[in-house]
mmCIF file with all atom_site columns, C-alpha atoms in Angstrom:
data_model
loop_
_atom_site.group_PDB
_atom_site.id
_atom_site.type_symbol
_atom_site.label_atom_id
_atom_site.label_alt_id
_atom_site.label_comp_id
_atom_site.label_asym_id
_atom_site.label_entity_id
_atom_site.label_seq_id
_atom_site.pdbx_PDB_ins_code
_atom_site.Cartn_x
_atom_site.Cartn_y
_atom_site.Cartn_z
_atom_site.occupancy
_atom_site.B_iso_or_equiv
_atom_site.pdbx_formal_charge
_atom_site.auth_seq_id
_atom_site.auth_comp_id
_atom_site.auth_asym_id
_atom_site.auth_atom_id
_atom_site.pdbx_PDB_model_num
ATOM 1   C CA . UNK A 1 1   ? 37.676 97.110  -51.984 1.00 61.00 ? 1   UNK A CA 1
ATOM 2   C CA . UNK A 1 2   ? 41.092 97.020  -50.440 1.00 83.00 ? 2   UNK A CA 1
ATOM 3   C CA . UNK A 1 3   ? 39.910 96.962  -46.708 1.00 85.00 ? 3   UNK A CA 1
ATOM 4   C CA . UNK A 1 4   ? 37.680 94.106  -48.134 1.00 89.00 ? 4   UNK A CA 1
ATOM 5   C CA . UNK A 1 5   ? 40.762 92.507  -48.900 1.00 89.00 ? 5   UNK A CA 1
ATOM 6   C CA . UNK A 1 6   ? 42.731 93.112  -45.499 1.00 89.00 ? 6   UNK A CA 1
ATOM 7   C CA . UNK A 1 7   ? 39.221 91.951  -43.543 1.00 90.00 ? 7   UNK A CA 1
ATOM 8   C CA . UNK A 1 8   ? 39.160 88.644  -45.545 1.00 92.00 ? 8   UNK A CA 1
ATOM 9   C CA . UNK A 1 9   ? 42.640 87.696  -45.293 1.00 91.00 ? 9   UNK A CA 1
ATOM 10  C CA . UNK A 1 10  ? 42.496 88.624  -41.475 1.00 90.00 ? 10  UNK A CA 1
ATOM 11  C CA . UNK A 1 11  ? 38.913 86.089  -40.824 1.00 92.00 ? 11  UNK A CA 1
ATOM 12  C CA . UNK A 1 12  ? 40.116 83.395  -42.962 1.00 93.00 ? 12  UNK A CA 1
ATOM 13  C CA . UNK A 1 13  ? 43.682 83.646  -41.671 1.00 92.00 ? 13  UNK A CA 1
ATOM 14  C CA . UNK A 1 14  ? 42.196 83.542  -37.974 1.00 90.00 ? 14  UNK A CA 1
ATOM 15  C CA . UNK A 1 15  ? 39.592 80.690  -39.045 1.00 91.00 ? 15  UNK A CA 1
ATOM 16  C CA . UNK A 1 16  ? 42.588 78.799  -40.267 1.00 90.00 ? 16  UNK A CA 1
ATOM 17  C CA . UNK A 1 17  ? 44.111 78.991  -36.750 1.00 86.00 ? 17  UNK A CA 1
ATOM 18  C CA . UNK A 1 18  ? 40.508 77.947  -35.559 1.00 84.00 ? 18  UNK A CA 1
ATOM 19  C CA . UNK A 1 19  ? 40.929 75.042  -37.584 1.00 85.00 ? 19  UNK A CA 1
ATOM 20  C CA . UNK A 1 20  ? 44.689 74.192  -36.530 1.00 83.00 ? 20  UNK A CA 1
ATOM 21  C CA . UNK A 1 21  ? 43.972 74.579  -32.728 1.00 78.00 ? 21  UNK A CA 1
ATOM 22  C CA . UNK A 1 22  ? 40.522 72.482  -32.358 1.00 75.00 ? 22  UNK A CA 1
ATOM 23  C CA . UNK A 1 23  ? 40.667 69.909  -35.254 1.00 77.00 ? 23  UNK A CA 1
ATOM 24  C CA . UNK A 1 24  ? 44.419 69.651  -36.451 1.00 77.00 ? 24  UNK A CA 1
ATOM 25  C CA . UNK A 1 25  ? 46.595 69.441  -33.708 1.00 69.00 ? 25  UNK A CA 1
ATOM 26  C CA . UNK A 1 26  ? 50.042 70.155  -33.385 1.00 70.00 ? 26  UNK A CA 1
ATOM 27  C CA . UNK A 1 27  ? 52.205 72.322  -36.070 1.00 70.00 ? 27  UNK A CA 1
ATOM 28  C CA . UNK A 1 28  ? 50.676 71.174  -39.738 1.00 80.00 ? 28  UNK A CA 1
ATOM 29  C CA . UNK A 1 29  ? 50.136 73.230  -43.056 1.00 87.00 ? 29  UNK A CA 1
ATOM 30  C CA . UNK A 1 30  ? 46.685 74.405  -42.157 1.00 88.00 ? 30  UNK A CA 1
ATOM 31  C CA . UNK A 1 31  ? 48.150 76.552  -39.339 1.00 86.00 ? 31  UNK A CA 1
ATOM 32  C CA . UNK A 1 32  ? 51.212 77.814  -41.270 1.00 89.00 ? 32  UNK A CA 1
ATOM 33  C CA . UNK A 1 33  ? 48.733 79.137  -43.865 1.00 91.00 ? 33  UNK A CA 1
ATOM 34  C CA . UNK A 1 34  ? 46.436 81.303  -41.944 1.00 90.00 ? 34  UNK A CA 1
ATOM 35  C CA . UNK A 1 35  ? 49.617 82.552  -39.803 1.00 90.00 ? 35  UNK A CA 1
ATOM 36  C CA . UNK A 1 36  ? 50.425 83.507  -43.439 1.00 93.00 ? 36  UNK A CA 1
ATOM 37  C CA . UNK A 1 37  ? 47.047 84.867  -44.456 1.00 93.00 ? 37  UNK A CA 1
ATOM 38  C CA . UNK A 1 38  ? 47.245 86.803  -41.203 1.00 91.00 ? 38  UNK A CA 1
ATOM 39  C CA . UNK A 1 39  ? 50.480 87.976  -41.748 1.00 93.00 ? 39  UNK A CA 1
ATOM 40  C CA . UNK A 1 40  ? 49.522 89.155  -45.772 1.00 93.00 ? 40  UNK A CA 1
ATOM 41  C CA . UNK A 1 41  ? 46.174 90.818  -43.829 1.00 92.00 ? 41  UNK A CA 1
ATOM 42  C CA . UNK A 1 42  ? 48.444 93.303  -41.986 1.00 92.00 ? 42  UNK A CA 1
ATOM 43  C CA . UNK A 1 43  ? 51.006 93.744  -44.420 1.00 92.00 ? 43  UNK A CA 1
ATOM 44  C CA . UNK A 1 44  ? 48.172 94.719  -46.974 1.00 90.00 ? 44  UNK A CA 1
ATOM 45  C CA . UNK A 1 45  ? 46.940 96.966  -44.239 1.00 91.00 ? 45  UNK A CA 1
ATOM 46  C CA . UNK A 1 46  ? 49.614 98.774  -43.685 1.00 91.00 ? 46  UNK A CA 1
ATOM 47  C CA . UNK A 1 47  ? 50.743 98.787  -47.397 1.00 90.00 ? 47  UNK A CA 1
ATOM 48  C CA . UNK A 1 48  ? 47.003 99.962  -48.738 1.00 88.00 ? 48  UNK A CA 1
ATOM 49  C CA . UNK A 1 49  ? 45.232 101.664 -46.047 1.00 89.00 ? 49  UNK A CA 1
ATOM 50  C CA . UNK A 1 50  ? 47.619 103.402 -43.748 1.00 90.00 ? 50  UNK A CA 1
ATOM 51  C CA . UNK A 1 51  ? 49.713 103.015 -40.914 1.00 91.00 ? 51  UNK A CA 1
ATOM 52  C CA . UNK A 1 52  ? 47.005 103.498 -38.732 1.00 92.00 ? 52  UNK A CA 1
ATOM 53  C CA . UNK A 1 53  ? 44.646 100.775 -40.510 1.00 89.00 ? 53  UNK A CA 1
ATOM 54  C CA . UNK A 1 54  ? 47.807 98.886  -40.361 1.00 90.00 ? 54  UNK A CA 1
ATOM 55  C CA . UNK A 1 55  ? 47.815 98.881  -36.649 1.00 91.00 ? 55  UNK A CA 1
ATOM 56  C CA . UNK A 1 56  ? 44.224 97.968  -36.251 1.00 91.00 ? 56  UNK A CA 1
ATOM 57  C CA . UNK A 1 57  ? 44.219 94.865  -38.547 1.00 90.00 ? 57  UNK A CA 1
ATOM 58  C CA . UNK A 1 58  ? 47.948 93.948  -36.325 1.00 91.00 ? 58  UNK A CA 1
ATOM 59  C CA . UNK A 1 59  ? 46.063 94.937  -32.893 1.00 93.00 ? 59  UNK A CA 1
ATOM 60  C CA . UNK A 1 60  ? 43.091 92.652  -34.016 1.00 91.00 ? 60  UNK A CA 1
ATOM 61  C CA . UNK A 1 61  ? 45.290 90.086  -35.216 1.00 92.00 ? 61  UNK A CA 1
ATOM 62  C CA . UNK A 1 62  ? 47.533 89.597  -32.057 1.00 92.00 ? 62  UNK A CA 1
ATOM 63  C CA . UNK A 1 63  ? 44.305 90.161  -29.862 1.00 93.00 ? 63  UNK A CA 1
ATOM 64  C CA . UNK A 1 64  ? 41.738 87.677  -31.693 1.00 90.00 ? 64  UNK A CA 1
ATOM 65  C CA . UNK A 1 65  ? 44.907 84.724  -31.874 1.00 87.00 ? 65  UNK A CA 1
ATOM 66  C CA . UNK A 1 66  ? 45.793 85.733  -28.529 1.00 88.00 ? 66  UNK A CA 1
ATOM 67  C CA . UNK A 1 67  ? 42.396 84.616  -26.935 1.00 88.00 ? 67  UNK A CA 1
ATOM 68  C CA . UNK A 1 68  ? 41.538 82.059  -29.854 1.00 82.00 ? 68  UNK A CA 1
ATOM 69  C CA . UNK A 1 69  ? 44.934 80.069  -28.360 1.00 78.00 ? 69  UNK A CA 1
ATOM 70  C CA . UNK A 1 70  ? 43.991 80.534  -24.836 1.00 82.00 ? 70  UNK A CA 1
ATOM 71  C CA . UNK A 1 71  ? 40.180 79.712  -24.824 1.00 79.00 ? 71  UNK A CA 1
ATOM 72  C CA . UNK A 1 72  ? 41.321 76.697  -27.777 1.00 73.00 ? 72  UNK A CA 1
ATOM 73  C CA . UNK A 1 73  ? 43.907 75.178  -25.653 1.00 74.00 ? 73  UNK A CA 1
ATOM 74  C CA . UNK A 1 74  ? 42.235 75.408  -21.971 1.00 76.00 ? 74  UNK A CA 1
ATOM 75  C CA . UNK A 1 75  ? 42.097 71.689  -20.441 1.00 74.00 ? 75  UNK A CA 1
ATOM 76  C CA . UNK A 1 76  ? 38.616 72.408  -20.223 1.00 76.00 ? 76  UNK A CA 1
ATOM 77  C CA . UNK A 1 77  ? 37.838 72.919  -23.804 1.00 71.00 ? 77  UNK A CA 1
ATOM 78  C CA . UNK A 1 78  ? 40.367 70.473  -25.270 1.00 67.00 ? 78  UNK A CA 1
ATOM 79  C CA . UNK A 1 79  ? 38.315 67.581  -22.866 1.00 72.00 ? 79  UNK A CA 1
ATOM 80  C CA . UNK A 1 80  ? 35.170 68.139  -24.678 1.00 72.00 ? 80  UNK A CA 1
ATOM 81  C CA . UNK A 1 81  ? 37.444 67.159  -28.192 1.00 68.00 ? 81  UNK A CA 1
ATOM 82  C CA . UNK A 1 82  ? 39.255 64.464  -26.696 1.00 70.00 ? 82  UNK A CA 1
ATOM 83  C CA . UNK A 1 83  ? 38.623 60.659  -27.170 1.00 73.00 ? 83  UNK A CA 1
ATOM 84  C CA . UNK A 1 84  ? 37.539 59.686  -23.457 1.00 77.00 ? 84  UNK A CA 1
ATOM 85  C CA . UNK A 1 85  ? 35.947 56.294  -24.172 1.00 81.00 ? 85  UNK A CA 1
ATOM 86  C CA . UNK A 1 86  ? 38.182 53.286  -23.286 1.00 85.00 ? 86  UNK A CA 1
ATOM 87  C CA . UNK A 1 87  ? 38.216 49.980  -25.518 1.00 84.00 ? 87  UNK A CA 1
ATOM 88  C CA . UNK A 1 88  ? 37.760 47.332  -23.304 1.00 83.00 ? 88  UNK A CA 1
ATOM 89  C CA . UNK A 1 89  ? 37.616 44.654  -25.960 1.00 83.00 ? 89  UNK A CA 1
ATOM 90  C CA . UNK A 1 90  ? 39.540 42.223  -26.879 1.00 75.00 ? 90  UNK A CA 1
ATOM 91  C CA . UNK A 1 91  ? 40.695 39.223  -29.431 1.00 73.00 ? 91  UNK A CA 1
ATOM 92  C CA . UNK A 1 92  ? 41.672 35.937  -28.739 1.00 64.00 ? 92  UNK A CA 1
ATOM 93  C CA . UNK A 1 93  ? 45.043 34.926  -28.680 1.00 62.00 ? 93  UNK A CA 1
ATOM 94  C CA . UNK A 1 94  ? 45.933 32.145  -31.184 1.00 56.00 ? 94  UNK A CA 1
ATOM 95  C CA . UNK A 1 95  ? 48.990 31.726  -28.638 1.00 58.00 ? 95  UNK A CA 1
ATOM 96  C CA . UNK A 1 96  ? 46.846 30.547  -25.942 1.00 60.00 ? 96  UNK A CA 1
ATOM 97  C CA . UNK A 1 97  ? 43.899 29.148  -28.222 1.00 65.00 ? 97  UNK A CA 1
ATOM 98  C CA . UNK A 1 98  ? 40.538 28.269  -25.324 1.00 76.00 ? 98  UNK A CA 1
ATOM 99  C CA . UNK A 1 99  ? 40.088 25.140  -27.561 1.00 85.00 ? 99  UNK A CA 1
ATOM 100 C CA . UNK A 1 100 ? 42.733 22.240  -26.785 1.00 88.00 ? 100 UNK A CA 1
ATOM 101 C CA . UNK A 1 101 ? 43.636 19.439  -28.991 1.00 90.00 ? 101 UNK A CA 1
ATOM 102 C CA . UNK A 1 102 ? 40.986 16.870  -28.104 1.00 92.00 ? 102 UNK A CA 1
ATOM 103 C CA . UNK A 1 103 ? 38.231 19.126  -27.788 1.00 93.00 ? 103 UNK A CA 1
ATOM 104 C CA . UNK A 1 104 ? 34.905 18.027  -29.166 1.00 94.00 ? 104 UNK A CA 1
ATOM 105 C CA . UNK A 1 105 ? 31.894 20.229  -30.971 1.00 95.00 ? 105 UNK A CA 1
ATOM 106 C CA . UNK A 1 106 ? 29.199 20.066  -33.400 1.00 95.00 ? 106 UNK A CA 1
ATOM 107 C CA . UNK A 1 107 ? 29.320 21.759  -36.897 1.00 96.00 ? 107 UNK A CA 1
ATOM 108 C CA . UNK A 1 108 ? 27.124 24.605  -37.138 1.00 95.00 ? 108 UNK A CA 1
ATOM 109 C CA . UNK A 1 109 ? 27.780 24.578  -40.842 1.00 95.00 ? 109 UNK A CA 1
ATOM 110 C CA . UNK A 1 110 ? 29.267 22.172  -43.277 1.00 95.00 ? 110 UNK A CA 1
ATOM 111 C CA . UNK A 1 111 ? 32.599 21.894  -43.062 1.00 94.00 ? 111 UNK A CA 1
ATOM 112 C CA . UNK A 1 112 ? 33.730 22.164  -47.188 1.00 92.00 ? 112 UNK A CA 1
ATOM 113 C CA . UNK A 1 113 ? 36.577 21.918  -45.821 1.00 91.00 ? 113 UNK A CA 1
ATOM 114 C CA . UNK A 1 114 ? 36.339 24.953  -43.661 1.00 94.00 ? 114 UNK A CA 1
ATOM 115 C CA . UNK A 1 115 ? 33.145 26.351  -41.675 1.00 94.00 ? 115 UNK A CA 1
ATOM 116 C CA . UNK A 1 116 ? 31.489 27.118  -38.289 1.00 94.00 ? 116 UNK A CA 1
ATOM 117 C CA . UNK A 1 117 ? 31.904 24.675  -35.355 1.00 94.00 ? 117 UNK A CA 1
ATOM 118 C CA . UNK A 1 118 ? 30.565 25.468  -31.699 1.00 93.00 ? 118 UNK A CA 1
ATOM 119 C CA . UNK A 1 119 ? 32.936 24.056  -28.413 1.00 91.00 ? 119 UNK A CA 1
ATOM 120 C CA . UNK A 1 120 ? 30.700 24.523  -25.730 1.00 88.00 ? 120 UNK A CA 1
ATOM 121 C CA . UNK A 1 121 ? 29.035 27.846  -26.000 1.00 87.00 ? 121 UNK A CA 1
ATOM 122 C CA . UNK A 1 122 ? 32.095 29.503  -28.526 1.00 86.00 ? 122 UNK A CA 1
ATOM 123 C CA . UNK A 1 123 ? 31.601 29.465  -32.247 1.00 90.00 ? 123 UNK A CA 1
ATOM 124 C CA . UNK A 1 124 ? 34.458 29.114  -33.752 1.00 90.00 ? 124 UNK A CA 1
ATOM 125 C CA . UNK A 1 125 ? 35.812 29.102  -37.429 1.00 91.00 ? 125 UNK A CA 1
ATOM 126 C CA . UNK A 1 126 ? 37.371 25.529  -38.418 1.00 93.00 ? 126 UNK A CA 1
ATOM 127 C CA . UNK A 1 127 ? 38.616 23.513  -41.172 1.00 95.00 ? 127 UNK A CA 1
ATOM 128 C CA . UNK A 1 128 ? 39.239 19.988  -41.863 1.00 95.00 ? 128 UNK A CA 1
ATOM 129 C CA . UNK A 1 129 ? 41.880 17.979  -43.237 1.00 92.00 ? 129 UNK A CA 1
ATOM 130 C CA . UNK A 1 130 ? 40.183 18.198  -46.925 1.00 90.00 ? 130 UNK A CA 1
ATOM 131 C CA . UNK A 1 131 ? 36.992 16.176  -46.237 1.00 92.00 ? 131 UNK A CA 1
ATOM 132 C CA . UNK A 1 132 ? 33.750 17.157  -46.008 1.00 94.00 ? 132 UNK A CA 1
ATOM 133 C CA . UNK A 1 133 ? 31.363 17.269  -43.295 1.00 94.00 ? 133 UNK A CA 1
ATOM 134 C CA . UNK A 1 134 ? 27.675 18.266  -42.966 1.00 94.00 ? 134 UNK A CA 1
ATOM 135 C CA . UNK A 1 135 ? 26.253 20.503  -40.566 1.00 95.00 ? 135 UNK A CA 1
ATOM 136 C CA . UNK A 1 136 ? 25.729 18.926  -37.007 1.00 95.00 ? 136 UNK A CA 1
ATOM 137 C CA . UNK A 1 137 ? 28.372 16.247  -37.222 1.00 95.00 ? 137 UNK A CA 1
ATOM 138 C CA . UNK A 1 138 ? 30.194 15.591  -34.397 1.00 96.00 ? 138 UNK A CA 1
ATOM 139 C CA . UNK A 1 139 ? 33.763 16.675  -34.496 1.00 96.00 ? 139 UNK A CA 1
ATOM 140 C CA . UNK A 1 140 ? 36.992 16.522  -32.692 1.00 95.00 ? 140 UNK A CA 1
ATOM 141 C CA . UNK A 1 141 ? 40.372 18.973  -32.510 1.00 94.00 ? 141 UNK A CA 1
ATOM 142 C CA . UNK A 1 142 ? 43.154 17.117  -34.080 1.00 94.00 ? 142 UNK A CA 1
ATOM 143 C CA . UNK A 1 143 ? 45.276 20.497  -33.756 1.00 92.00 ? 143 UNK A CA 1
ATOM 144 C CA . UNK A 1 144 ? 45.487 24.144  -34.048 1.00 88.00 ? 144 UNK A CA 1
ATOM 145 C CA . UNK A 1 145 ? 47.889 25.420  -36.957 1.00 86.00 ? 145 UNK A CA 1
ATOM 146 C CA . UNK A 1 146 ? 49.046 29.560  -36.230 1.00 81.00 ? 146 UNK A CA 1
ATOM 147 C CA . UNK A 1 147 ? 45.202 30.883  -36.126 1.00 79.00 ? 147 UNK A CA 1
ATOM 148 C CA . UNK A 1 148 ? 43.391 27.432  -37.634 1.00 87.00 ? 148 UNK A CA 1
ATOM 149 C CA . UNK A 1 149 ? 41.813 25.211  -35.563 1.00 91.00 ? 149 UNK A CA 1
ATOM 150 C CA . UNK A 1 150 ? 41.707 21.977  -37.322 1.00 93.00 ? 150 UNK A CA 1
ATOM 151 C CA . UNK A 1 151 ? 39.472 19.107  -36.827 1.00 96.00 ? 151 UNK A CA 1
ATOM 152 C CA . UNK A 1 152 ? 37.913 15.660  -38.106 1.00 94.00 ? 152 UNK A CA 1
ATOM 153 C CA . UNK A 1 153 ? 34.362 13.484  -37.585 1.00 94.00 ? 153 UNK A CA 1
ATOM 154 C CA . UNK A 1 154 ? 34.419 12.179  -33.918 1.00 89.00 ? 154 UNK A CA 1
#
């Protein structure tokens, strides 16, 4: 039962570090816990089974991290876990709004006060000074308030 013990502590420790160096990057408590199950494996080893056991489960140890951090951590491998794709996207500006003051559209929805109206071939969320307006009413761009663009019947 006690090399059991040692074996377990030794796989989980190095799983652990499996973890740490694909999935958790950087220095984080799932890394500093299988060093430590790694470090109980051999100590267990050496206390229960022997000196010489003891050097086996340190030899496998330093030898299975050893090329878990080098195959983990080639450029190679780390591109296949990387984010590649680029976000291209991108949101309009309420600085620089595409609608001016003056601007006309047609509601798309009622405007109770706020709805849909379409500038061209934008859509574009809009409210009114408090009235109401049905869909496809005519409308104009009185102004645009931080991200509002507000408007009344042309």
């Amino acid at each position: 039962m006690d090399w059991l013990t040692v074996v377990l502590l030794l796989l989980f420790g190095l799983l652990f570090l499996v973890v740490e160096v694909l999935f958790i990057p950087g220095t984080t408590l799932v890394g500093l816990v299988g060093f430590g199950l790694l470090v109980a494996g051999v100590w267990l080893g050496y206390r229960d089974l022997g000196t010489t056991a003891g050097h086996y489960a340190l030899l496998f140890s330093v030898v299975a991290a050893g090329v878990m951090l080098y195959v983990g951590l080639r450029p190679k491998n780390l591109h296949r876990f990387a984010l590649t794709d680029v976000n291209d996207s991108h949101v309009r500006d309420v600085r620089r709004p595409d609608v001016q003051p003056g601007a006309t559209g047609r509601a798309l929805s009622a405007l109770r006060p706020a709805g849909t109206v379409l500038f061209g071939e934008d859509r574009r969320e809009a409210a009114t000074r408090g009235e109401f307006l049905d869909a496809g009413t005519a409308v104009r761009v009185l102004r645009i308030e931080q991200n509002r663009i507000i408007v009344e019947q042309a």
